[in-house]
Amino acid sequence: MIRFNEQEKIFHIQTQNSSYVLCISDFNALEHLYYGKKIPDDGIKYISNRQIYAHLAHESRENRAYSAAVVGMEIAPFNSGDIRTPSVVYDYNGCVDHNRLRYQSHKIYKGRKRIEGLPHSRESEETETLEIVLSDDEKTVEFTLFYTVYASVDVIARHQKIKNNGTMSLSIQKFSSMCLDFYGMDFDTVTLEGMYLYERAQVSRAPLSRGVFKNNSLTGTSSHNRNPFIALCAHNADEDQGDAYGFNLLYSGNFAEEVSVSHLGDTRLIAGIDDTGFAWTLKAGESLSSPEAVMTYSDQGLGGMSRNFHDHIRQNIIEKQFAFMPRPIVINSWEASYFTVTEEKVLALAESAKDCGIDTVVLDDGWFRPHDRKGLGDWRTDREKFPSGIKGLSQKVHAMGLKFGIWLEPEMVNDQSDFYKENPDCILATSKLPLISRYQYILDLTRDDIVQKIADRISEELQGAEIDYIKWDFNRYATEAGSYKTPQGEVYHRQMLGAYKLLAILKERLGNVLFETCSGGGGRFDLGMLYYSPQIWTSDNTDPYARVFIQNGTSYAYPVSAISCHFTRGDCTTGRTSSYDFRYRVAAFGSYGYELDLSEYSAEDKAAFKGYSESYRKDEDLNLSGDLYRLISPETNLFYAYMKVSKDKNKAQLTFLELNASGFIESTTLRLKGLDPEKAYKNAETGEVLYGATLMNVGIRINDLYRKKREDGYTVTFYAV
Ligand code: DGJ
């Protein structure tokens, strides 16, 4: 709900449990007043900071009533009297005299506008938008700030548009999606740190201190190392209680979140495109839209914040047709045969798949090349390995009653390829011999001709093939991103716009099938990608003991159904062994599949796999639409435990895994979460019936779970009776 109090000039954006309040201040600036737990429609302008000491520059000539340096701001241009971290930096024809922005007009309406060329939260029945126009006194530079409300999931989406209304050029050096000020600095920051094979595995929490904390990526991707998610939470917030604010961006390229503490000890959060090397020129009449930022507030700690985001992503970001759809249980050829994959091997996988409860066979990398040194860009099926071609193979797989998926990496080109020889200027580069990674370069997608050429080549090669699923990979990050055609400062952002365009074109041409995106494991796990693909390959590290950290970290920002997990040999990256049941439990955390050479497994093994596929299907409803409660963090290094609970609270499942347990801790009790205290639940394993209140307050004893092999972990399902 969005309300405007004409008299007080206060905007109140209200979700089910939160309030976001801003106002038009005395000098027509757009001032931020409050974001947090829901409040009534009070005239809270009184909270505005009027503590203006003699030294501060102020607007009024008569008194010192207002200074942009101390009040909360909805947008904070550089050189405008606000001396804190700016959210936008620009100059008009070389002059920085168009920066004091004043309110001009606003609109409140049902629904929302699309952000042309960029992913954004989708419109739903409840969506409402507040649009506020600001400009400088000369009316040369115009900003439109968009606030779109998703009240039932406590999410507000923000982005902004800048327009050049003058006759000269407008140069932008920093253009964030949002700026948010809080009074005080009593926060912890929470970010997801990692690296290749360890993506988002470290939930990094630290008290905010004076200065600037920056969470960002300069890799042309959202990256393996950092993630566009960030939380600010109260020092005492935990998984279940306390103020927690979550922020994320629907963007897959260079992003930045800056959290800065001012000289007065107030906090500012800015999120958007990273400004390093960014420079964008708008000619007269042109405009630029920022990526969308999303934010949520919960008084139920980091757990509540995660659940809000999970609901928003499933309901409003992932395409409706896939969001709640049971996901394919795939067998992927990569860890089964890497580059030695052949038609014969794929058909053998398909033959065994039927005995394992698998419904989709995915042909990964290797169908158009013998190794990673060539083939990208050319996309010509290796007919020696695949004599029936992709069309023929897909028909054969379908004839066996299975679905067919294929791997692509459309944004890349090998240096040994005809495409590169024919189009030597088709890559992102700043020199003749750019750094190479995995023998490949990134195509210059800032150029529409390259986007079209590569889309045509791929669609031509796959014409007639019966494809049900695409795995879309991206195996290197950008180093020296420059273009033969595009101004340097615009390259990184235009590259993302080109990548999203290529995704949209190929999605449409390939029949709008389910996409799983991927980036050398989990290097592009972000909301931009989730707009196009309901699930993302989480990491190339499939050792379940390592994966629990990766999956747990990822769950802070993303729903489990988006987290693609496979049952594999388990030892490929670390050499560590694990039991089948343990591997299944870890992979069933998210969207489940297999990545094994099934010919190496006995009939007994396959029967076990079939059992796992069936169990996954039986409980998949909890993944697709349930709530996740984290009970024990793997970072304790002893155990990992979480629950998934259906929205109606009639079904709940506890998973408990031993990581490195030692004897003395075994008598610990574990209090369950998320149940209805008033409902009685039957433990499906033991038949015991206890109230939700009992299970959540008294808990269960961990050593009561120890009935089977401890290395397997435990899953206990509870049904309301
Ligand atoms: C990286 C991915 O994460 C793997 O699953 C696999 O698809 C390879 N790329 C193929 O090159």
XYZ file of C-alpha atoms and ligand atoms in Angstrom:
732
model
C 0.000 0.000 0.000
C 1.337 3.444 -0.908
C -0.168 6.569 0.661
C 0.623 10.232 0.221
C -0.231 12.702 2.952
C -0.770 15.925 0.991
C -0.584 18.160 4.005
C 2.579 16.751 5.513
C 3.992 15.759 2.115
C 4.828 12.323 3.451
C 4.873 9.138 1.370
C 4.218 5.960 3.339
C 5.003 2.703 1.579
C 3.604 -0.102 3.645
C 4.045 -3.844 3.236
C 2.490 -6.487 5.429
C 5.119 -6.050 8.130
C 7.244 -3.067 7.177
C 7.058 0.658 6.556
C 9.182 2.836 4.321
C 8.625 6.545 4.796
C 9.942 9.494 2.818
C 8.887 13.092 2.433
C 9.245 16.218 0.404
C 11.299 18.451 2.652
C 11.021 22.240 3.074
C 13.403 22.843 0.223
C 11.739 20.289 -2.018
C 14.464 17.705 -1.584
C 13.358 14.097 -1.283
C 14.135 13.139 2.258
C 14.211 9.657 3.752
C 12.599 9.299 7.175
C 12.292 5.651 8.119
C 12.568 2.029 7.024
C 11.745 -0.800 9.393
C 8.947 -2.475 11.290
C 5.453 -1.386 10.263
C 4.230 1.859 11.830
C 0.933 3.767 11.540
C 0.440 6.849 9.371
C 2.022 9.277 11.820
C 3.554 12.588 10.861
C 7.082 11.385 11.420
C 8.780 14.387 9.839
C 9.812 15.332 13.374
C 12.570 12.724 13.188
C 14.376 14.666 10.471
C 17.855 15.638 11.640
C 17.895 19.374 12.377
C 21.044 19.257 14.435
C 22.897 21.714 12.274
C 26.113 22.965 13.718
C 27.671 26.228 12.630
C 30.155 24.677 10.294
C 27.594 22.975 8.027
C 26.480 24.468 4.711
C 22.749 25.020 4.684
C 20.014 25.949 2.266
C 18.077 28.725 4.016
C 19.555 32.221 4.124
C 17.627 33.197 7.280
C 18.236 30.259 9.570
C 20.070 26.995 9.722
C 16.971 24.850 9.476
C 18.061 22.413 6.811
C 21.306 20.926 5.583
C 21.576 18.176 2.975
C 24.644 16.989 4.864
C 22.717 15.508 7.779
C 19.219 14.491 6.701
C 18.315 11.133 5.184
C 18.297 11.224 1.386
C 16.549 9.142 -1.255
C 19.122 10.144 -3.838
C 22.465 11.740 -3.059
C 24.202 13.485 -5.958
C 27.839 14.458 -5.611
C 28.419 18.207 -5.216
C 24.973 18.950 -3.909
C 25.593 19.874 -0.299
C 25.418 16.246 0.864
C 29.006 15.530 1.822
C 28.498 11.813 2.443
C 29.097 9.001 -0.077
C 27.245 10.036 -3.255
C 24.827 7.680 -4.976
C 25.104 9.464 -8.336
C 27.939 11.443 -9.908
C 27.432 13.324 -13.155
C 28.220 16.526 -14.976
C 26.297 18.432 -17.599
C 28.562 19.657 -20.355
C 31.495 19.605 -17.943
C 29.743 21.569 -15.201
C 28.655 20.163 -11.889
C 26.045 22.811 -11.236
C 22.923 20.759 -11.836
C 23.099 18.650 -8.767
C 20.686 19.991 -6.176
C 17.633 17.929 -7.016
C 14.113 19.135 -6.217
C 10.827 17.308 -6.209
C 8.745 17.988 -9.343
C 5.869 15.545 -9.379
C 4.810 12.043 -8.444
C 2.426 9.272 -9.466
C 1.065 6.328 -7.556
C -0.388 3.540 -9.649
C -1.276 -0.162 -9.694
C 1.196 -2.383 -11.492
C 4.659 -1.432 -12.639
C 6.667 -0.510 -15.705
C 9.222 -2.832 -17.287
C 12.874 -1.777 -17.217
C 13.771 -1.990 -20.873
C 16.568 -4.488 -21.497
C 17.072 -5.356 -17.833
C 15.602 -8.045 -15.598
C 13.168 -6.816 -12.976
C 10.625 -8.163 -10.504
C 7.481 -9.054 -12.411
C 4.108 -7.477 -12.089
C 1.557 -9.319 -9.972
C -1.973 -8.587 -8.818
C -0.737 -6.766 -5.731
C 2.001 -4.670 -7.351
C 1.848 -0.919 -6.799
C 4.344 1.731 -7.826
C 5.347 5.153 -6.613
C 7.171 7.201 -9.204
C 8.808 10.483 -8.175
C 10.354 12.961 -10.589
C 13.168 15.247 -9.428
C 15.279 17.706 -11.320
C 17.780 20.479 -10.869
C 16.625 24.106 -10.784
C 17.390 24.574 -14.495
C 15.323 21.454 -15.279
C 18.202 20.037 -17.262
C 18.861 16.768 -15.484
C 15.809 14.739 -14.577
C 15.666 11.722 -12.319
C 12.700 9.421 -11.894
C 12.796 7.255 -8.777
C 10.662 4.105 -8.874
C 9.445 2.263 -5.756
C 7.490 -0.890 -6.539
C 5.813 -2.644 -3.649
C 5.249 -6.374 -3.138
C 3.356 -6.051 0.121
C 2.636 -9.700 0.925
C 6.330 -10.662 0.782
C 7.593 -7.467 2.460
C 9.696 -6.482 -0.521
C 10.206 -3.086 -2.128
C 11.933 -2.908 -5.510
C 13.764 0.266 -6.468
C 15.413 1.609 -9.564
C 15.920 4.989 -11.161
C 16.075 6.628 -14.546
C 18.168 9.645 -15.496
C 17.223 11.808 -18.475
C 19.063 14.584 -20.238
C 16.536 17.360 -20.835
C 19.185 19.823 -21.954
C 20.819 20.440 -25.302
C 24.418 19.505 -24.373
C 25.759 16.139 -23.269
C 25.314 14.713 -19.816
C 28.148 12.500 -18.531
C 27.465 10.023 -15.760
C 30.301 8.632 -13.675
C 28.285 6.847 -10.998
C 24.710 5.660 -11.265
C 23.379 3.541 -8.406
C 19.981 1.888 -8.199
C 19.184 3.026 -4.672
C 20.362 5.057 -1.716
C 19.084 4.412 1.789
C 19.982 6.242 5.002
C 19.586 4.952 8.536
C 20.058 6.922 11.715
C 22.792 5.290 13.786
C 25.321 2.640 12.915
C 24.364 -0.248 15.164
C 24.455 -2.830 12.427
C 26.340 -5.907 11.368
C 26.938 -6.419 7.663
C 26.367 -9.915 6.305
C 27.853 -10.853 2.929
C 28.515 -14.101 1.103
C 32.200 -14.564 0.468
C 33.799 -17.338 -1.559
C 35.787 -18.362 -4.596
C 35.659 -21.008 -7.328
C 34.702 -24.360 -5.671
C 33.716 -22.399 -2.532
C 31.062 -20.007 -3.827
C 29.092 -18.113 -1.122
C 30.370 -20.692 1.377
C 31.464 -18.184 3.982
C 28.673 -16.189 5.571
C 30.730 -13.225 6.614
C 29.285 -11.140 9.426
C 31.015 -8.143 10.961
C 30.022 -5.094 12.992
C 29.844 -1.960 10.911
C 32.520 0.564 11.677
C 33.207 4.102 10.536
C 34.395 4.443 6.969
C 33.141 2.615 3.909
C 32.495 -1.094 3.562
C 32.196 -2.205 -0.050
C 30.804 -5.482 -1.384
C 31.445 -5.608 -5.102
C 32.662 -7.384 -8.198
C 34.846 -6.143 -11.057
C 34.859 -9.384 -13.032
C 32.054 -8.578 -15.459
C 30.046 -11.183 -13.520
C 28.400 -11.222 -10.129
C 31.309 -13.595 -9.428
C 32.432 -16.654 -7.492
C 34.052 -14.404 -4.917
C 31.290 -12.040 -3.810
C 27.542 -11.879 -4.328
C 25.182 -8.934 -4.871
C 23.299 -9.933 -1.713
C 24.020 -7.974 1.461
C 22.236 -7.748 4.800
C 22.346 -5.170 7.548
C 21.138 -6.540 10.838
C 21.016 -5.554 14.478
C 23.979 -6.817 16.523
C 21.626 -9.054 18.486
C 19.764 -10.408 15.460
C 20.070 -14.137 14.913
C 18.295 -16.648 12.719
C 14.967 -16.139 14.465
C 14.689 -12.649 15.891
C 15.970 -9.125 15.571
C 15.929 -6.491 12.845
C 17.326 -7.742 9.561
C 17.379 -5.821 6.300
C 18.257 -7.682 3.113
C 19.291 -6.126 -0.204
C 20.013 -7.601 -3.590
C 20.324 -6.539 -7.221
C 18.788 -7.992 -10.361
C 22.113 -7.702 -12.077
C 24.825 -10.149 -13.156
C 27.740 -7.819 -13.919
C 29.975 -5.409 -12.006
C 27.931 -4.494 -8.961
C 28.632 -2.609 -5.763
C 27.055 -2.102 -2.398
C 28.680 0.542 -0.306
C 27.798 0.869 3.337
C 29.258 4.057 4.717
C 29.104 5.586 8.171
C 29.058 9.359 8.259
C 30.855 11.713 10.632
C 27.621 11.813 12.665
C 27.581 8.035 12.965
C 24.698 7.519 10.527
C 24.618 4.709 7.977
C 24.093 4.949 4.226
C 23.639 1.997 1.901
C 24.089 2.459 -1.827
C 23.547 -0.392 -4.276
C 23.931 -0.587 -8.037
C 26.442 -0.803 -10.843
C 30.036 -0.492 -9.603
C 31.333 2.895 -10.658
C 34.925 1.756 -11.236
C 35.676 2.670 -14.833
C 32.018 3.504 -15.458
C 31.301 6.517 -17.678
C 28.142 6.953 -19.701
C 27.174 9.814 -21.954
C 23.589 10.862 -22.594
C 22.959 13.088 -25.577
C 20.077 15.566 -25.522
C 16.822 13.745 -24.873
C 18.460 10.386 -23.990
C 17.925 8.460 -20.770
C 19.432 5.554 -18.838
C 17.753 3.184 -16.407
C 19.565 1.535 -13.529
C 19.284 -2.165 -12.659
C 16.655 -2.952 -10.051
C 17.528 -3.308 -6.375
C 15.256 -5.233 -4.020
C 15.071 -4.825 -0.272
C 13.232 -6.495 2.541
C 12.878 -6.012 6.267
C 12.114 -8.673 8.860
C 11.946 -8.578 12.642
C 12.474 -12.326 12.549
C 16.200 -12.127 12.030
C 18.176 -13.453 9.116
C 15.864 -16.451 8.801
C 12.847 -14.171 8.289
C 14.790 -12.019 5.845
C 15.771 -15.085 3.785
C 12.197 -16.386 3.704
C 10.918 -13.010 2.452
C 13.445 -13.076 -0.362
C 12.686 -16.725 -1.147
C 8.996 -15.910 -1.517
C 9.651 -12.837 -3.615
C 12.016 -14.654 -5.946
C 9.624 -17.585 -6.433
C 6.548 -15.432 -6.820
C 7.856 -12.407 -8.659
C 11.257 -12.963 -10.249
C 11.337 -16.520 -11.625
C 9.089 -17.042 -14.649
C 5.644 -18.093 -13.499
C 5.556 -21.192 -15.680
C 8.626 -22.678 -13.937
C 8.630 -21.235 -10.419
C 6.496 -23.873 -8.723
C 6.835 -26.589 -11.349
C 8.425 -29.897 -10.308
C 11.941 -29.692 -11.698
C 13.516 -32.190 -14.078
C 15.588 -34.895 -12.375
C 18.530 -34.837 -14.736
C 21.473 -37.063 -15.466
C 24.214 -34.727 -16.703
C 27.040 -36.088 -18.868
C 29.818 -33.834 -17.488
C 31.189 -35.737 -14.515
C 30.209 -38.972 -16.308
C 32.515 -38.470 -19.293
C 33.730 -34.877 -19.531
C 34.997 -34.177 -23.093
C 34.959 -37.852 -24.094
C 31.172 -37.778 -24.345
C 29.662 -39.519 -27.407
C 26.201 -40.319 -28.714
C 26.699 -43.889 -27.586
C 27.544 -42.800 -24.042
C 24.554 -40.457 -23.875
C 22.239 -43.226 -25.033
C 23.774 -45.557 -22.446
C 23.089 -42.928 -19.764
C 19.528 -42.659 -21.051
C 19.088 -46.422 -20.930
C 20.162 -46.572 -17.281
C 18.328 -43.366 -16.394
C 15.008 -45.136 -16.576
C 16.062 -47.497 -13.776
C 17.068 -44.570 -11.592
C 13.919 -42.445 -11.658
C 15.637 -39.870 -13.885
C 13.511 -38.038 -16.452
C 15.952 -35.807 -18.374
C 19.276 -36.544 -20.038
C 21.552 -33.533 -20.355
C 24.372 -33.473 -22.877
C 26.992 -31.171 -21.359
C 30.107 -29.693 -22.961
C 31.964 -31.807 -25.551
C 29.282 -32.324 -28.231
C 30.947 -29.926 -30.654
C 34.606 -30.236 -29.633
C 37.180 -32.718 -28.335
C 38.609 -30.412 -25.657
C 38.300 -26.875 -24.371
C 40.724 -25.336 -26.905
C 38.310 -25.010 -29.799
C 34.703 -24.987 -30.945
C 33.125 -22.140 -28.960
C 31.693 -19.698 -31.448
C 31.496 -22.274 -34.254
C 28.946 -24.547 -32.631
C 29.320 -27.356 -35.190
C 28.283 -30.737 -33.878
C 31.142 -33.246 -33.868
C 29.593 -35.764 -36.250
C 32.185 -38.400 -35.443
C 31.085 -38.428 -31.840
C 27.439 -37.688 -32.621
C 26.608 -39.379 -35.919
C 22.868 -38.681 -35.637
C 23.454 -35.004 -34.912
C 21.717 -33.252 -32.052
C 18.355 -33.504 -33.755
C 18.732 -37.278 -34.217
C 20.008 -37.780 -30.679
C 17.212 -35.747 -29.152
C 14.674 -37.836 -31.056
C 16.280 -41.060 -29.855
C 16.240 -39.852 -26.245
C 12.598 -38.856 -26.587
C 11.763 -42.234 -28.086
C 13.115 -43.760 -24.864
C 10.557 -41.759 -22.896
C 13.028 -39.193 -21.550
C 13.501 -35.489 -21.992
C 16.594 -34.015 -23.593
C 18.784 -31.128 -22.474
C 21.907 -29.581 -23.969
C 24.808 -27.392 -22.790
C 25.682 -24.052 -24.387
C 28.127 -21.266 -23.677
C 26.911 -18.625 -26.145
C 28.747 -15.607 -24.713
C 32.207 -17.062 -25.458
C 34.525 -17.855 -28.328
C 37.700 -19.964 -28.477
C 40.738 -18.326 -30.012
C 40.957 -21.448 -32.200
C 37.643 -21.062 -33.982
C 36.467 -20.023 -37.406
C 34.149 -17.487 -35.826
C 37.094 -15.695 -34.227
C 39.208 -15.944 -37.398
C 36.383 -14.472 -39.441
C 35.506 -11.801 -36.863
C 38.815 -10.904 -35.184
C 37.240 -7.838 -33.578
C 34.400 -9.835 -32.000
C 35.866 -10.094 -28.491
C 36.182 -7.924 -25.428
C 39.783 -6.775 -25.451
C 41.979 -3.771 -24.908
C 45.028 -5.091 -26.755
C 45.952 -7.501 -29.556
C 46.904 -10.219 -27.099
C 44.403 -10.133 -24.259
C 44.673 -12.425 -21.258
C 43.203 -15.793 -22.042
C 41.350 -18.098 -19.704
C 40.280 -21.647 -20.528
C 41.511 -20.863 -24.061
C 38.550 -18.556 -24.588
C 37.518 -14.936 -24.886
C 34.257 -13.203 -24.104
C 32.335 -12.110 -27.180
C 31.734 -8.391 -27.493
C 28.005 -8.383 -26.815
C 27.961 -4.601 -26.599
C 27.656 -5.009 -30.384
C 24.263 -6.008 -31.626
C 25.700 -7.560 -34.805
C 27.678 -10.054 -32.675
C 24.618 -10.842 -30.546
C 22.617 -11.574 -33.692
C 25.386 -13.558 -35.408
C 25.961 -15.894 -32.489
C 22.246 -16.337 -31.858
C 21.769 -17.240 -35.532
C 24.664 -19.717 -35.526
C 23.380 -21.544 -32.461
C 19.757 -21.605 -33.543
C 20.766 -22.837 -36.987
C 22.808 -25.690 -35.500
C 20.020 -26.738 -33.162
C 17.206 -26.316 -35.656
C 14.732 -29.163 -35.476
C 16.314 -30.629 -32.323
C 13.790 -31.520 -29.652
C 15.168 -29.662 -26.656
C 13.513 -29.524 -23.257
C 16.261 -27.959 -21.174
C 19.277 -25.718 -21.702
C 22.302 -25.453 -19.462
C 23.802 -22.005 -20.156
C 27.405 -21.732 -19.013
C 29.927 -18.872 -18.727
C 33.393 -20.166 -17.974
C 35.668 -17.181 -17.586
C 35.477 -13.750 -16.118
C 36.299 -10.491 -17.896
C 39.747 -9.036 -17.471
C 40.461 -6.328 -20.030
C 36.962 -5.523 -21.223
C 37.224 -3.117 -24.101
C 35.356 -2.924 -27.382
C 36.278 -1.880 -30.890
C 32.976 -0.064 -31.159
C 31.714 0.937 -27.709
C 33.075 3.783 -25.546
C 35.241 2.299 -22.804
C 33.187 3.513 -19.845
C 30.047 1.898 -21.204
C 31.517 -1.508 -22.029
C 30.816 -3.470 -18.838
C 27.190 -2.392 -18.569
C 26.451 -2.658 -22.299
C 27.977 -6.140 -22.188
C 25.373 -7.152 -19.594
C 22.595 -5.617 -21.673
C 23.851 -7.641 -24.661
C 24.060 -10.830 -22.579
C 20.475 -10.416 -21.354
C 19.376 -9.773 -24.919
C 21.128 -12.926 -26.148
C 19.494 -14.923 -23.357
C 16.079 -13.571 -24.314
C 16.572 -14.227 -28.045
C 17.775 -17.803 -27.603
C 15.147 -18.542 -24.989
C 12.480 -17.558 -27.437
C 14.024 -19.371 -30.387
C 14.632 -22.560 -28.440
C 11.009 -22.805 -27.382
C 11.082 -21.081 -24.014
C 12.255 -24.258 -22.283
C 13.659 -24.456 -18.766
C 17.117 -22.875 -18.552
C 19.686 -23.664 -15.905
C 22.374 -21.002 -15.875
C 25.885 -21.678 -14.668
C 29.222 -19.921 -14.644
C 32.172 -22.246 -14.194
C 30.216 -23.626 -11.267
C 28.450 -20.864 -9.341
C 30.092 -17.659 -10.610
C 26.865 -15.960 -11.650
C 24.351 -16.943 -8.982
C 22.216 -13.814 -8.907
C 18.728 -12.438 -9.406
C 19.509 -11.222 -12.918
C 20.073 -14.820 -13.983
C 17.083 -16.107 -11.997
C 14.872 -13.871 -14.109
C 15.802 -16.076 -17.087
C 16.498 -19.419 -15.415
C 14.581 -20.856 -12.467
C 17.660 -22.702 -11.248
C 21.407 -22.150 -11.273
C 24.279 -24.620 -11.034
C 25.643 -23.863 -7.603
C 29.250 -25.003 -7.735
C 31.570 -27.463 -9.445
C 32.412 -28.656 -5.962
C 30.078 -31.601 -5.471
C 31.759 -33.126 -2.427
C 28.751 -33.083 -0.104
C 30.873 -32.190 2.916
C 32.026 -29.048 1.104
C 28.709 -28.451 -0.620
C 26.818 -27.952 2.654
C 28.746 -24.729 3.227
C 28.106 -23.542 -0.321
C 24.413 -24.381 -0.226
C 23.905 -22.984 3.257
C 25.490 -19.649 2.293
C 23.499 -19.500 -0.944
C 20.254 -20.059 0.994
C 20.645 -16.704 2.759
C 19.612 -14.966 -0.436
C 18.115 -17.573 -2.761
C 15.354 -20.179 -2.469
C 16.361 -23.835 -2.358
C 14.535 -24.621 -5.612
C 16.964 -22.256 -7.393
C 19.976 -24.132 -5.998
C 20.868 -26.888 -8.463
C 22.510 -29.876 -6.778
C 23.646 -33.223 -8.147
C 24.342 -36.605 -6.624
C 27.849 -37.338 -7.928
C 30.818 -39.553 -7.037
C 31.384 -36.865 -4.481
C 35.160 -37.149 -4.444
C 36.070 -35.399 -7.712
C 37.143 -32.083 -6.255
C 38.410 -33.021 -2.800
C 39.117 -36.747 -2.914
C 36.929 -37.177 0.169
C 34.509 -40.097 0.254
C 30.924 -39.995 1.485
C 28.040 -42.413 1.860
C 25.218 -42.577 -0.689
C 22.573 -41.467 1.793
C 24.659 -38.496 2.850
C 25.189 -37.491 -0.773
C 21.477 -37.789 -1.457
C 20.503 -35.709 1.567
C 22.867 -32.904 0.605
C 21.751 -32.901 -3.051
C 18.058 -33.006 -2.113
C 18.532 -29.660 -0.367
C 17.905 -28.042 -3.759
C 16.758 -29.011 -7.258
C 18.008 -32.571 -7.533
C 19.822 -34.497 -10.268
C 22.715 -36.885 -11.015
C 26.124 -36.515 -12.589
C 27.668 -39.997 -12.748
C 28.741 -42.618 -15.238
C 25.790 -44.879 -14.551
C 27.449 -47.773 -16.401
C 29.817 -48.122 -13.437
C 26.970 -48.817 -11.023
C 25.272 -52.116 -10.194
C 21.553 -52.919 -10.348
C 21.491 -52.533 -6.567
C 23.011 -49.055 -6.814
C 20.491 -48.064 -9.451
C 17.673 -49.291 -7.242
C 19.050 -47.028 -4.501
C 19.145 -44.101 -6.950
C 15.562 -44.814 -7.926
C 14.608 -44.700 -4.258
C 16.337 -41.335 -3.902
C 14.574 -39.907 -6.971
C 11.244 -41.050 -5.567
C 11.926 -39.593 -2.141
C 12.955 -36.307 -3.729
C 9.748 -36.182 -5.753
C 7.664 -37.017 -2.684
C 9.090 -34.080 -0.756
C 9.733 -31.678 -3.628
C 6.679 -29.638 -2.628
C 8.693 -28.413 0.374
C 11.480 -27.221 -1.948
C 9.184 -25.523 -4.403
C 6.897 -23.670 -2.053
C 7.876 -24.349 1.579
C 9.766 -22.233 4.096
C 13.377 -22.880 5.046
C 14.518 -22.662 8.681
C 18.235 -22.936 9.356
C 18.806 -24.720 12.684
C 22.531 -25.377 12.983
C 25.077 -23.664 10.771
C 27.715 -25.931 9.223
C 30.203 -23.308 10.326
C 30.080 -24.927 13.780
C 31.932 -27.710 11.931
C 30.104 -30.336 13.938
C 26.595 -30.584 12.538
C 24.354 -29.059 9.930
C 20.588 -29.005 10.438
C 17.666 -27.296 8.774
C 13.941 -27.678 8.345
C 11.614 -27.200 5.441
C 8.008 -26.490 6.367
C 4.963 -26.288 4.101
C 3.128 -22.953 4.051
C 0.070 -24.500 5.715
C 2.393 -26.017 8.352
C 0.962 -29.490 7.832
C 4.200 -31.051 6.651
C 7.716 -30.419 7.864
C 11.028 -32.110 7.326
C 14.117 -31.993 9.468
C 17.493 -32.819 7.934
C 20.346 -33.364 10.328
C 23.881 -34.053 9.100
C 27.002 -34.850 11.058
C 30.008 -33.116 9.601
C 32.666 -33.737 12.143
C 30.927 -34.601 15.358
C 32.697 -35.596 18.518
C 31.253 -37.642 21.346
C 30.613 -35.108 24.040
C 28.119 -33.084 22.102
C 25.828 -35.926 21.154
C 23.327 -35.390 23.927
C 22.494 -31.885 22.665
C 18.847 -31.133 22.148
C 17.635 -29.597 18.944
C 14.644 -27.280 19.019
C 12.621 -27.505 15.845
C 11.381 -24.383 14.082
C 8.558 -23.195 11.894
C 5.856 -25.572 13.172
C 2.396 -24.541 14.313
C 2.597 -24.659 18.136
C -1.024 -25.727 18.354
C -0.862 -28.577 15.883
C 0.061 -32.117 16.859
C 2.664 -33.684 14.573
C 3.312 -37.314 13.872
C 6.947 -38.280 13.395
C 6.723 -40.407 10.229
C 9.626 -42.604 11.343
C 8.732 -43.378 14.921
C 4.996 -42.726 14.913
C 5.396 -40.515 17.978
C 2.889 -37.644 18.166
C 3.889 -34.360 19.825
C 2.642 -30.805 19.647
C 4.484 -28.200 17.597
C 4.942 -26.227 20.829
C 6.699 -29.210 22.408
C 8.926 -29.894 19.420
C 9.885 -26.233 19.183
C 10.442 -25.551 22.891
C 11.549 -28.840 24.424
C 13.056 -30.090 21.159
C 14.392 -33.514 20.379
C 17.604 -35.146 21.493
C 20.186 -35.522 18.809
C 21.261 -38.912 20.096
C 17.684 -40.120 19.775
C 18.183 -39.774 16.041
C 21.108 -42.179 16.064
C 19.326 -45.235 14.887
C 21.021 -45.838 11.560
C 24.503 -45.229 10.223
C 25.527 -41.863 11.560
C 27.586 -40.976 8.523
C 24.381 -40.975 6.456
C 22.657 -38.195 8.365
C 18.959 -38.208 9.195
C 15.762 -36.978 7.638
C 12.626 -36.905 9.761
C 9.285 -35.923 8.287
C 6.467 -34.636 10.479
C 2.829 -34.559 9.437
C 0.139 -32.626 11.279
C -2.508 -35.031 12.543
C 31.635 -25.573 -15.903
C 30.381 -26.139 -15.324
O 30.220 -25.720 -14.004
C 30.414 -27.651 -15.433
O 29.285 -28.189 -14.822
C 30.510 -28.038 -16.871
O 29.339 -27.673 -17.551
C 31.731 -27.401 -17.508
N 31.767 -25.987 -17.275
C 31.778 -27.685 -18.981
O 32.759 -26.995 -19.630
